[in-house]
Coordinates of C-alpha atoms in Angstrom, one line a residue:
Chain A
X1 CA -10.3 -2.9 -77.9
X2 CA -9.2 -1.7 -81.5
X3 CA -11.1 -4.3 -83.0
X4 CA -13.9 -3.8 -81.0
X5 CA -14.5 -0.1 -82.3
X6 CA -13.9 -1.2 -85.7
X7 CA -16.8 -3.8 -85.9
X8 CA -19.3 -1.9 -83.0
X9 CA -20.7 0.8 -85.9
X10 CA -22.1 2.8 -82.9
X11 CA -19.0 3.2 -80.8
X12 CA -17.5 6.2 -81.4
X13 CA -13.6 6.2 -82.8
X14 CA -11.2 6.5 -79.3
X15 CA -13.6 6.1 -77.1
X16 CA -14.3 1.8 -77.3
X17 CA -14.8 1.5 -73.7
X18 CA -18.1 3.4 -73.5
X19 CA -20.5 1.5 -76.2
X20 CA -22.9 -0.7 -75.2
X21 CA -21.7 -4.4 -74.9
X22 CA -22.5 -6.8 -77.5
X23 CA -23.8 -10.0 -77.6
X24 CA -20.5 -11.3 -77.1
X25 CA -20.0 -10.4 -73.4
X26 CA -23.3 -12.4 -72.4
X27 CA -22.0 -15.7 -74.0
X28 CA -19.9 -17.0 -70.9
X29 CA -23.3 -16.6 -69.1
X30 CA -25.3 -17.8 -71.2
X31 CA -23.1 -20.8 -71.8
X32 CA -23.2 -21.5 -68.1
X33 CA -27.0 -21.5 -68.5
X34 CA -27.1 -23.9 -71.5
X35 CA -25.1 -26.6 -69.9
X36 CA -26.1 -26.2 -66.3
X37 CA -30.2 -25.7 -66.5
X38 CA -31.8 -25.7 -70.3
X39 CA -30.0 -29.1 -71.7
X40 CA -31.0 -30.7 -67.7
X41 CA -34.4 -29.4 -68.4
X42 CA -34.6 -30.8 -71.7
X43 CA -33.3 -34.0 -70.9
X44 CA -36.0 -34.6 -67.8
X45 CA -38.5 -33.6 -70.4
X46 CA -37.7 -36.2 -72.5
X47 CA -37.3 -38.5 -69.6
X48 CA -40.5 -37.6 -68.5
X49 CA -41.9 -40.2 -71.0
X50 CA -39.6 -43.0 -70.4
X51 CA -39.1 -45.8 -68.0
X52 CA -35.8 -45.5 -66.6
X53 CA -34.2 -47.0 -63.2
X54 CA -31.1 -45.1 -63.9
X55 CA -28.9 -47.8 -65.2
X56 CA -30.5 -49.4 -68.2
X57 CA -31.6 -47.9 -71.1
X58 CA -34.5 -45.8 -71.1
X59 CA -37.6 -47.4 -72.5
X60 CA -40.1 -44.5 -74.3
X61 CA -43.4 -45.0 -72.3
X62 CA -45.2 -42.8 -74.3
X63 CA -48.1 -40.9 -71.8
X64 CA -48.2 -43.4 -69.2
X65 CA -46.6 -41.5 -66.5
X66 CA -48.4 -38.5 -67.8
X67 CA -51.6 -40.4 -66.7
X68 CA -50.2 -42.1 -63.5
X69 CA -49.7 -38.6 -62.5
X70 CA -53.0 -37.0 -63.5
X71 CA -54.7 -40.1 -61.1
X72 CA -51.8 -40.4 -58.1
X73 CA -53.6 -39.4 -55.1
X74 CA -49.8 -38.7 -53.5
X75 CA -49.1 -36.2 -56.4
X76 CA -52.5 -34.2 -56.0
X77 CA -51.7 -33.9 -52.1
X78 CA -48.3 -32.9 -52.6
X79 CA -49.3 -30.4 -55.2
X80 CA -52.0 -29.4 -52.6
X81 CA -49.5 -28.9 -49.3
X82 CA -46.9 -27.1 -51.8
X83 CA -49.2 -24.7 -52.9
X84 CA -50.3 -24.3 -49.2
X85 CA -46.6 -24.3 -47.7
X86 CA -46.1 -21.5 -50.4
X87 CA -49.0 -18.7 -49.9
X88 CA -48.3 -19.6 -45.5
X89 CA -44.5 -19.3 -46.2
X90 CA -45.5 -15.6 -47.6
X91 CA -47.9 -15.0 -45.1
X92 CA -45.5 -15.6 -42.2
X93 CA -42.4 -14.4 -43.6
X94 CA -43.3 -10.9 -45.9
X95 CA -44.9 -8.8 -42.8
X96 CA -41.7 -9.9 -40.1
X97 CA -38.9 -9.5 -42.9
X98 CA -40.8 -6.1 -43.7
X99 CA -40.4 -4.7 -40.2
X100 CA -37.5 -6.3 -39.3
X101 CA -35.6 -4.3 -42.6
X102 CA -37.2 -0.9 -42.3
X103 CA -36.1 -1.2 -38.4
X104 CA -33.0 -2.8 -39.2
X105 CA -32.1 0.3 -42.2
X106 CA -32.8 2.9 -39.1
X107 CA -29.7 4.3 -36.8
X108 CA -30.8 3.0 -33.5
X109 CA -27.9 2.8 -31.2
X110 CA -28.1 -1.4 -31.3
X111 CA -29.0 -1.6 -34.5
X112 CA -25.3 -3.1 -35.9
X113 CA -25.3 -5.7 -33.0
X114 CA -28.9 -6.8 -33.4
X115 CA -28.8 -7.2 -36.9
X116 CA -25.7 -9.4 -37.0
X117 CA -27.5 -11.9 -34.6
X118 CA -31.0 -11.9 -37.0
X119 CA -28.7 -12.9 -39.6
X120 CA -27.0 -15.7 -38.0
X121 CA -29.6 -18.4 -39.6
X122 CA -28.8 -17.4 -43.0
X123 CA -25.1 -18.5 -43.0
X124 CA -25.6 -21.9 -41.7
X125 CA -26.2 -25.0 -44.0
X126 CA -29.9 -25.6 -44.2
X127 CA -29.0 -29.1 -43.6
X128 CA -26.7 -28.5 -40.5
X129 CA -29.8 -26.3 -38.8
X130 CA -32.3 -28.9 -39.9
X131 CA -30.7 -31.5 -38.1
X132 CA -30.9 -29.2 -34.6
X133 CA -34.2 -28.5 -35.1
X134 CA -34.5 -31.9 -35.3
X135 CA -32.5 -32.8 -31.7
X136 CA -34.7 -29.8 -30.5
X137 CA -38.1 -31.5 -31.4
X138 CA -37.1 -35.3 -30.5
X139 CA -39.7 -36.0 -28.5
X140 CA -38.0 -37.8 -25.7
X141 CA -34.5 -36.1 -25.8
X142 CA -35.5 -32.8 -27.3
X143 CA -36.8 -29.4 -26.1
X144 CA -39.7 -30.6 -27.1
X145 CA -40.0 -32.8 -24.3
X146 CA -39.9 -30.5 -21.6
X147 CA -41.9 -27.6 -23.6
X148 CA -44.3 -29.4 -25.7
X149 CA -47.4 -29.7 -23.1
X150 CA -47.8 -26.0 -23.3
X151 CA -47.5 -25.9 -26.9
X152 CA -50.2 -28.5 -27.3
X153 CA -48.1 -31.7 -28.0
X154 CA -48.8 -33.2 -24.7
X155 CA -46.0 -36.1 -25.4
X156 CA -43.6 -34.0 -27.5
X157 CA -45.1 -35.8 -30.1
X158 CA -44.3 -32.6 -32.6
X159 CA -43.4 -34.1 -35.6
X160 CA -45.8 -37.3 -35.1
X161 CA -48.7 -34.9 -36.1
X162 CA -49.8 -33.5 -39.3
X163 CA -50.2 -30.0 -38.3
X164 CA -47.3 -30.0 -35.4
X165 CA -44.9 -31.4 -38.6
X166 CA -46.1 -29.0 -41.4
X167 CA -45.4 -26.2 -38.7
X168 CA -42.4 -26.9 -38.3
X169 CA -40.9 -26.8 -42.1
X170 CA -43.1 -23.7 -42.2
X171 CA -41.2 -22.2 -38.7
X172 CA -37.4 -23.7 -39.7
X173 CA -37.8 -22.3 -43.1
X174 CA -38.8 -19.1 -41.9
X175 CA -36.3 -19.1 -39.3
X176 CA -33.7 -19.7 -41.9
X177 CA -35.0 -17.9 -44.6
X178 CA -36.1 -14.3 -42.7
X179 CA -32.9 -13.1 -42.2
X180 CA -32.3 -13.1 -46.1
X181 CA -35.6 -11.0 -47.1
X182 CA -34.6 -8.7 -44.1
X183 CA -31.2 -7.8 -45.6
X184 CA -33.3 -7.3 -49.3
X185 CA -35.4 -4.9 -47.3
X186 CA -32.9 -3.3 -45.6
X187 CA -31.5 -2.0 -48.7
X188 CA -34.5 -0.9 -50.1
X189 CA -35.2 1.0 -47.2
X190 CA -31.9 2.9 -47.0
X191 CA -32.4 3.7 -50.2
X192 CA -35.9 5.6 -49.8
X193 CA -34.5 9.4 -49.7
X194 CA -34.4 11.3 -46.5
X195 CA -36.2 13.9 -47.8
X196 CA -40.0 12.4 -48.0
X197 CA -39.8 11.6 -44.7
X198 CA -38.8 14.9 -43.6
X199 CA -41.5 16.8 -45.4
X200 CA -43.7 14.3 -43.7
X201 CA -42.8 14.7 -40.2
X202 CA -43.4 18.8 -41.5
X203 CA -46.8 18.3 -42.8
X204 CA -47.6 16.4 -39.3
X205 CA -47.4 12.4 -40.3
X206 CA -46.5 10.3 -37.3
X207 CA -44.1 6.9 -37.3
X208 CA -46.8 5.4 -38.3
X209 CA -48.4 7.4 -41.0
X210 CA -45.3 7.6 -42.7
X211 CA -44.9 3.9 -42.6
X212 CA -47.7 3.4 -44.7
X213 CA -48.0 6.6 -47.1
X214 CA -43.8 6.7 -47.2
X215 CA -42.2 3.2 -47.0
X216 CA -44.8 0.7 -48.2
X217 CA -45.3 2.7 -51.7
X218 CA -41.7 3.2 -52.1
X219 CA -40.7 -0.4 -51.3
X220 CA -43.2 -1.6 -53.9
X221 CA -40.7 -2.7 -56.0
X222 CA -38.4 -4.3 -53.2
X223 CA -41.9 -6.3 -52.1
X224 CA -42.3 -8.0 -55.5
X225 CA -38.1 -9.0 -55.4
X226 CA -38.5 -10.4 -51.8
X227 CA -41.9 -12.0 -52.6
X228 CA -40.5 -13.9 -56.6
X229 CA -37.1 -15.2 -54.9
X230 CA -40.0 -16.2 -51.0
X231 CA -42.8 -18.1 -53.9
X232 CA -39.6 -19.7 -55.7
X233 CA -38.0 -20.8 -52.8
X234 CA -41.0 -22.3 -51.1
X235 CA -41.9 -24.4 -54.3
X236 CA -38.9 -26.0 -54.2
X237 CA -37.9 -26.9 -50.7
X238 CA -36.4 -29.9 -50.3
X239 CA -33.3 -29.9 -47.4
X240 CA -35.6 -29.4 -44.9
X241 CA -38.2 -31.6 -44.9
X242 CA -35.7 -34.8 -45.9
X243 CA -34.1 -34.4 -42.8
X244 CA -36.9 -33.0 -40.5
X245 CA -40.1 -35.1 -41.0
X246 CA -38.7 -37.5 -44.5
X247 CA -42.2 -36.3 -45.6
X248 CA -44.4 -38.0 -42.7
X249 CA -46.4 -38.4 -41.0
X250 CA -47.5 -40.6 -43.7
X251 CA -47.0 -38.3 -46.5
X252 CA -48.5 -35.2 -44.8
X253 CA -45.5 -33.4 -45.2
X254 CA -44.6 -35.0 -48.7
X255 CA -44.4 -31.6 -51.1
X256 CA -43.6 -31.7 -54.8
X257 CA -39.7 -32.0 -54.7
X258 CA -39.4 -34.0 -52.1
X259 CA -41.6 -36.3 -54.4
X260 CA -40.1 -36.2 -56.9
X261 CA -36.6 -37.4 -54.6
X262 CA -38.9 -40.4 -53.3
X263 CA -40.0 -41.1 -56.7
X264 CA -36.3 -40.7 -58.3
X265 CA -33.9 -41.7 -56.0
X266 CA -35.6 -43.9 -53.4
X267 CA -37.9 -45.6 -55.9
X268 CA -35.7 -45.3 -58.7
X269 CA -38.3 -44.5 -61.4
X270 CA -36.6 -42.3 -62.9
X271 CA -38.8 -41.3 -65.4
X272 CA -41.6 -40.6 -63.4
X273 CA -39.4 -38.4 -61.1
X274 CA -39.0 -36.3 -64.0
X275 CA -42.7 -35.9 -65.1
X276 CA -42.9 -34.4 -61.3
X277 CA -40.3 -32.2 -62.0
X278 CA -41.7 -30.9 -65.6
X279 CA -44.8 -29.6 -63.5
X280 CA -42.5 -28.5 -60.7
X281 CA -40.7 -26.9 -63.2
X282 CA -43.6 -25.3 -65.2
X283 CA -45.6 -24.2 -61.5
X284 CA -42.6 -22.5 -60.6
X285 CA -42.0 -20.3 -63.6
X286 CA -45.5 -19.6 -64.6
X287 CA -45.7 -18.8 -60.7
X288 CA -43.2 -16.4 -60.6
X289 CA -43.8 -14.7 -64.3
X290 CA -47.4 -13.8 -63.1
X291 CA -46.5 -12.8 -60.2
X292 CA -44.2 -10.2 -62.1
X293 CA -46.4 -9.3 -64.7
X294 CA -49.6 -8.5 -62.2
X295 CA -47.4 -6.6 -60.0
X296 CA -46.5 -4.4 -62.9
X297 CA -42.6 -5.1 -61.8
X298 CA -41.8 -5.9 -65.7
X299 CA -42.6 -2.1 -66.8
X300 CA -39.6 -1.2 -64.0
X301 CA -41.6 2.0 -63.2
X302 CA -40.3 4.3 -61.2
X303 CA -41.4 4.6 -57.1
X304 CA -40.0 8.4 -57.6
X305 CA -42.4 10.1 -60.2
X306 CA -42.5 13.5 -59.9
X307 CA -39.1 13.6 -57.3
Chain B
X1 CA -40.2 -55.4 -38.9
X2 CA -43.3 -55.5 -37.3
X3 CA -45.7 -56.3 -39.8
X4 CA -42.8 -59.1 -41.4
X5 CA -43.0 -61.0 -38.5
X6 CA -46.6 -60.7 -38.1
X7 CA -47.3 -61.6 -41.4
X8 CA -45.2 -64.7 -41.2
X9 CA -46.7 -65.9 -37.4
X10 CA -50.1 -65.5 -38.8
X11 CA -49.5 -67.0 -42.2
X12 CA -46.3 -68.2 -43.0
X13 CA -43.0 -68.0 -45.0
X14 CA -45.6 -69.2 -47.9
X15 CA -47.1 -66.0 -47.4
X16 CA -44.1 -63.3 -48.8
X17 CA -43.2 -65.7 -51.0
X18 CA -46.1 -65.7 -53.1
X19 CA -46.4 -62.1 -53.1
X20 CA -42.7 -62.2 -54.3
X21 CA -43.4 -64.3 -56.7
X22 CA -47.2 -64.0 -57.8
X23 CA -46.8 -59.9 -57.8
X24 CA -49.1 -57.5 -55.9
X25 CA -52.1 -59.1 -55.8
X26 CA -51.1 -61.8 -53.6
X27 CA -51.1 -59.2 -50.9
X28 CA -54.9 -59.6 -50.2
X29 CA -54.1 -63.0 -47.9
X30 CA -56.1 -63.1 -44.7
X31 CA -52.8 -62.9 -42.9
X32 CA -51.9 -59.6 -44.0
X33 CA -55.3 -58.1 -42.8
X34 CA -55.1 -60.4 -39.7
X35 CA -51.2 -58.5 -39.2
X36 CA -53.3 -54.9 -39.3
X37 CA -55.5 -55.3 -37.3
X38 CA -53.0 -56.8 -34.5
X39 CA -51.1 -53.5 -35.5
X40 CA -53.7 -51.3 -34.7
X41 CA -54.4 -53.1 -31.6
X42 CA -51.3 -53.1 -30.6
X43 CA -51.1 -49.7 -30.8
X44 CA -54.4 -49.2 -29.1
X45 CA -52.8 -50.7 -26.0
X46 CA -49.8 -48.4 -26.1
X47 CA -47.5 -50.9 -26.7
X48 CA -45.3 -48.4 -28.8
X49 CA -45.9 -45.8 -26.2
X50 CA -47.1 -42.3 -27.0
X51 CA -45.3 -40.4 -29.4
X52 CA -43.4 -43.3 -31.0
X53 CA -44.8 -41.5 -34.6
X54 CA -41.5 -39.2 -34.0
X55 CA -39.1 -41.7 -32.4
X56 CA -36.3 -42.1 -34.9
X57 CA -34.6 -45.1 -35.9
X58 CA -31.4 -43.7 -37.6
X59 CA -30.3 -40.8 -35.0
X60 CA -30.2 -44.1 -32.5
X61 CA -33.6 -42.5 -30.7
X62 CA -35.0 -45.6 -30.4
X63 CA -31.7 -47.4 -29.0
X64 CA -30.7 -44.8 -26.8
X65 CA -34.7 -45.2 -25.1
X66 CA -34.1 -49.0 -25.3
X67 CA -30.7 -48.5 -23.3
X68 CA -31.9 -45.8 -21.1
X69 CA -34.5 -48.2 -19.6
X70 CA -37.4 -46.0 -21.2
X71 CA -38.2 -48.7 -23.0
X72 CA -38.8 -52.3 -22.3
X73 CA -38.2 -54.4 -25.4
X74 CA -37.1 -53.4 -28.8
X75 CA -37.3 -55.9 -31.7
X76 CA -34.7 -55.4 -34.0
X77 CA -32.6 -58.1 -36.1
X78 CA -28.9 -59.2 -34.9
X79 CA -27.1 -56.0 -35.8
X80 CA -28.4 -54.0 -32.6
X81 CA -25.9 -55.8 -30.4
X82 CA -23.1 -54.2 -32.2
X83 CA -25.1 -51.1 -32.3
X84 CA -25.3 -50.8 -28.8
X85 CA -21.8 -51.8 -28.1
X86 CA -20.3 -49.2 -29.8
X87 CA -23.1 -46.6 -28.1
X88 CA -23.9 -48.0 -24.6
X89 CA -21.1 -50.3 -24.0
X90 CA -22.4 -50.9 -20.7
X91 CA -25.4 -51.2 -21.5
X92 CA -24.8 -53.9 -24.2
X93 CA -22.4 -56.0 -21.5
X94 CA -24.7 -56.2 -18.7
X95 CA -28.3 -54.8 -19.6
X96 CA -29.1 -56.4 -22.7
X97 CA -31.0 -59.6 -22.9
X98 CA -32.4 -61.2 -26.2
X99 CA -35.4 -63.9 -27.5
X100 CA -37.3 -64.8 -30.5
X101 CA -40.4 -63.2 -31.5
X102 CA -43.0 -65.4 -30.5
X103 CA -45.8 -67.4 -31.8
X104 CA -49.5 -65.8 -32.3
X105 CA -52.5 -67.4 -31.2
X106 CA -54.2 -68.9 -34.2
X107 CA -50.9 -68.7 -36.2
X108 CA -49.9 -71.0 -38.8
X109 CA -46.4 -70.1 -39.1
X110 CA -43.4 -71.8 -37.5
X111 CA -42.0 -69.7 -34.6
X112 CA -38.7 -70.6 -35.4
X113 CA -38.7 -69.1 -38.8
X114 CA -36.8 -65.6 -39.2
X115 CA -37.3 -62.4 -40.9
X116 CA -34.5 -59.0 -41.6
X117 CA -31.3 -59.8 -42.8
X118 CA -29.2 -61.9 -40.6
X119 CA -26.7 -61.9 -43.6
X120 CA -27.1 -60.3 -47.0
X121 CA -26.4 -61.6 -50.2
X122 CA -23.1 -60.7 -52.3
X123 CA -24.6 -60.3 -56.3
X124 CA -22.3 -60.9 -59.2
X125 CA -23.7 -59.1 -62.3
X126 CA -23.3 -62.1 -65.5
X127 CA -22.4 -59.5 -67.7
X128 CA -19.7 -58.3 -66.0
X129 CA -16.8 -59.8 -68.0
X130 CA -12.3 -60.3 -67.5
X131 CA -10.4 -58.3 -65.0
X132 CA -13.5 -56.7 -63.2
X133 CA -15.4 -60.3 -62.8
X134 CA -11.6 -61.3 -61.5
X135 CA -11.6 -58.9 -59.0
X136 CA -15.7 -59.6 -57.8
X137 CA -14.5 -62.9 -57.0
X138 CA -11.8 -62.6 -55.5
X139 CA -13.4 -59.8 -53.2
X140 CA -15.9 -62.6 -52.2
X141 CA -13.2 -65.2 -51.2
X142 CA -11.8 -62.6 -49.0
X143 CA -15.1 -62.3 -47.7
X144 CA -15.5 -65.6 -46.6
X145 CA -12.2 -66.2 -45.4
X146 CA -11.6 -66.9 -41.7
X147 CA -9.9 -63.4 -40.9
X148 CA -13.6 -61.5 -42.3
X149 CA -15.7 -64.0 -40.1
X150 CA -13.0 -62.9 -37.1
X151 CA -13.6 -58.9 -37.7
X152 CA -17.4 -59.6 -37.8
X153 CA -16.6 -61.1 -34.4
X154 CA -14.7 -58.5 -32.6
X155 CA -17.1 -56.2 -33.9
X156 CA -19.9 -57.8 -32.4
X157 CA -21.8 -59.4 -34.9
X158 CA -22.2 -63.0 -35.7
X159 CA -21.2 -64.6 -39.1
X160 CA -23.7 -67.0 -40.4
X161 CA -21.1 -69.4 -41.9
X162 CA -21.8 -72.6 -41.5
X163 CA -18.0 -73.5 -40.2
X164 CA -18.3 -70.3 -37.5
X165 CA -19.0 -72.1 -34.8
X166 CA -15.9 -72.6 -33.6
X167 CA -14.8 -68.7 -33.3
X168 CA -18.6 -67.9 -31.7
X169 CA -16.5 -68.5 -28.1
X170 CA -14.3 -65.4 -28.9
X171 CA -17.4 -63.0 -28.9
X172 CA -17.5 -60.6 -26.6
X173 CA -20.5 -62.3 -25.5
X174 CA -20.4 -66.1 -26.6
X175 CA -24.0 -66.8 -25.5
X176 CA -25.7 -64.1 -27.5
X177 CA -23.6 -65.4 -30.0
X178 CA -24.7 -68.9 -30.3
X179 CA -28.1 -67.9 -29.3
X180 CA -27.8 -66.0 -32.6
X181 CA -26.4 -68.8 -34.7
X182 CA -28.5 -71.4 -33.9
X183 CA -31.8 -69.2 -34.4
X184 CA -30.5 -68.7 -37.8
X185 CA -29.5 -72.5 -37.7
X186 CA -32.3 -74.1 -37.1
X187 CA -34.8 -71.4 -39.0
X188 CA -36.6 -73.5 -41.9
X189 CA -37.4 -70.2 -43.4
X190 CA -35.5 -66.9 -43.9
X191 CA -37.9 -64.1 -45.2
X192 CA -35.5 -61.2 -46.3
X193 CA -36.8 -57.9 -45.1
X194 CA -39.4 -57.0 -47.9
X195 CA -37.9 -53.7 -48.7
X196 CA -34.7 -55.6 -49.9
X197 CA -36.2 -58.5 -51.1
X198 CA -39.1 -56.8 -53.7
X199 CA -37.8 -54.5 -56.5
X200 CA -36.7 -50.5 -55.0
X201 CA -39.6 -49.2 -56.9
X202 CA -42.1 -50.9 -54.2
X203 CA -39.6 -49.4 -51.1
X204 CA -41.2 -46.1 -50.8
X205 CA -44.9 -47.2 -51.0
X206 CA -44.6 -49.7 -49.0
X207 CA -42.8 -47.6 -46.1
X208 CA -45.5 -44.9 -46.6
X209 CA -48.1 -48.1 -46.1
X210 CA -46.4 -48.8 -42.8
X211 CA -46.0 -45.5 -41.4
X212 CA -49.5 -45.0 -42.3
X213 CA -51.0 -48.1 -40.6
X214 CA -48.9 -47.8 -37.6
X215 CA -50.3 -43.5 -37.2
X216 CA -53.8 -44.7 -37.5
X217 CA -53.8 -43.1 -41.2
X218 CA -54.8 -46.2 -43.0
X219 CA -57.4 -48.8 -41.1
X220 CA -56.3 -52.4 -41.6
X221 CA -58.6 -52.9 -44.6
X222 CA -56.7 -49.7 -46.3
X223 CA -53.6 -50.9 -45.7
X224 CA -54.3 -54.2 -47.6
X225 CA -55.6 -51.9 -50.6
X226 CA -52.7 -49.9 -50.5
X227 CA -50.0 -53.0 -50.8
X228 CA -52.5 -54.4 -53.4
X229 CA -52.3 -51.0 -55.5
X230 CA -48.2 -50.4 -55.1

């Protein structure tokens, strides 16, 4: 602590604790990051332009899997239904995670029960609740047997089509995956003061109304959390659609990482794998930095002007 | 499976084995597009039923309909009796009956030849040098000692030794047994499924080729394309 004040010129003599930390602090973190996700990243970049079946040594390929990838029908459709999974994932989750957390931050008198079941989903493994959905949608021995006529699937034959399968990674992930964005809107909601909506209800705004003029604007901030950690997560599902549909019918259901796990660990071209990941890699971040600068979330400016 | 056997009904061992050796190109035999088009017709006539596209292999779904008399026939290699042993014990004592797959009109291969993997190969890497190389050998003595080909046994598989025959009467079921041995016996050729027997990088492709032809996503001309292009 002494030494601390001694070298820190702004922090006042006697009072070390208060000054702002230094770099110091940030180092077990960033340490964490440098091991864990930049030196990985560097080394599939670099293994992006080799040959490599894992075991050997990696041959230097030069472009080649640069090009294989710009002409690979597979990769253009996976890119394709990614890209597709992602805007539907936001489509179908953002409105019912919306309500369901403004409800959910209310005191209705079941409120506390209700909201522990919602959020059941989240705290299972997405591979343990991947497998039931898939027991529920075997078409002979499944749910899906009995209730797929009315659904459309006259044989239960669910995952056997391309729509019925892509469908169902969009439904289990949203099942899964709601509860979470919920909970983020929850406390946003909560955190909207009591006092807007009370000069609402004065000034003659209904439930409604004040939805829209009161909660929306002030979640505005919450919306662009939820929607950065919803875009993310969608570009990089994997869990569920290995164990749900492997990526079939055919390779209707084959998006970019689980590609890239074909390509890597079935195939065991290694180096290719990692060219997939690069542009997964590069997709997601540019993805989610737009999506943060258009939304003007980088200024941080504040929902309460003028409060 | 399927499509192995086809392939080697309409064409012959010859036929893999020039693909194997020769490379991709040797895919475009009239046998292979001959196998397709069976496939799709086949299919056509519901022989897979309706919504086999979702029927699972590795849950047991297509086993369990197999044992549950929802399915008639089921071709799978010599590991399904000991599959459904341990799962439908009743089933695999007094349900289960057994045959080869059978010639096709216009065929050139020998019906008694077999494809899958009635017994896998044990590898030693050459490199692998002293204690290690010591140990890789003795771990495949032990494997074909008498007490290994007598576990294989109780647990319902058949060893393809050539000196087994004598503990095939111990099997739970000695005529599936020797039905089983002499198949592999008298084969006089042994295709190894292809996704063992070609290099992993071709396993994925050629699985997506399958899935494809068999879901009516690749016509049979297609599917010749696509196993020229892997």
């Amino acid at each position: 602590m002494a030494d601390a004040a001694k070298s820190g010129g702004r922090v006042s003599v006697g009072r070390a604790g208060v000054g702002r930390p230094g770099v110091v602090w940030a180092l077990p973190g960033a340490l964490f990051f440098v091991f864990f996700a930049v030196a990985p990243m560097v080394l599939v970049g670099a293994l992006a332009f080799t040959d490599w079946d894992g075991i050997g040594t990696p041959s230097w390929t030069g472009m080649s899997n640069w090009s294989r990838l710009w002409d690979d029908p597979e990769t253009h459709q996976a890119i394709w239904l990614s890209l597709v999974l992602t805007v539907l994932t936001w489509v179908f989750q953002t409105p019912l995670a919306l309500l369901l957390g403004v409800w959910a931050a209310g005191r209705q008198r079941n409120r506390a029960v209700l909201s522990a079941i919602f959020f059941l989903p989240l705290l299972g493994s997405s591979v343990a609740l991947a497998l039931v959905w898939k027991s529920l949608l075997d078409p002979n021995f499944g749910l899906i047997a009995d209730i797929g006529p009315a659904l459309g699937f006259a044989d239960g034959d669910l995952l056997g089509s391309s729509k019925g399968a892509f469908g169902a990674v969009l439904f289990v992930t949203a099942w899964q995956f709601i509860p979470l964005h919920t909970l983020i809107y929850q406390g946003g909601a909560r955190a909207i003061p009591r006092s807007l909506y009370d000069a609402a209800a004065i000034d003659g705004a209904g439930t409604v109304r004040q939805f829209f003029s009161i909660t929306l604007p002030q979640l505005r901030n919450t919306i662009v959390t939820s929607s950065v950690i919803m875009v993310v997560g969608a570009l990089t599902f994997f869990d569920t659609v290995l164990i749900l549909t492997k990526g079939g019918p055919g390779t209707d259901t084959t998006i970019v990482p689980y590609l890239m796990y074909k390509n890597g660990f079935q195939a065991f071209d290694l180096g290719y794998a990692s060219a997939v990941a690069t542009i997964l890699v590069v997709v997601a971040t540019t993805v989610s930095l737009l999506l943060v600068r258009l939304t003007g979330f980088a200024a941080m400016r504040s929902t309460r002007e003028g409060m | 499976m399927w499509v192995e056997y086809l392939v080697d009904r309409y064409g012959g061992a010859g036929v893999f084995q020039k693909i194997q050796s020769q490379g991709m190109a040797a895919w475009d035999n009239p046998a292979v597009l001959k196998t397709a088009q069976t496939v799709r017709d086949l299919v056509g006539r519901g022989a897979f039923g309706k919504n086999y596209k979702s029927v699972n292999y590795t849950a047991d779904g297509a086993s369990t309909l197999f044992a549950k008399g929802k399915a008639a026939m089921h071709l799978m290699g010599s590991w399904e009796y000991a599959n459904q042993k341990s799962n439908q014990p009743a089933f695999a004592k007094s349900g289960l009956g057994w045959t080869t797959f059978p010639a096709v009109p216009g065929g050139s291969g020998d019906p008694k030849s077999v494809v899958g993997n009635p017994t896998n190969y044990w590898s030693v890497n050459a490199k692998v040098k002293g204690d290690k190389q010591k140990a890789a050998i003795e771990f495949m003595k032990f494997a074909a000692e008498q007490d290994y080909s007598k576990d294989l046994i109780a647990n319902g598989d058949v060893p393809t030794t050539s000196d087994a025959t004598s503990l095939l009467g111990e099997h739970e079921n000695p005529d599936y047994a020797r039905f089983q041995y002499d198949l592999v016996k008298q084969a006089p050729d042994f295709t190894l499924s292809w996704d063992q027997a070609l290099p992993a990088k071709y396993t994925p492709p050629l699985h997506t080729a399958v899935q494809k032809l068999f879901n009516g996503q690749l016509s049979p001309a297609g599917f010749v394309d696509a196993l020229k292009g892997m």
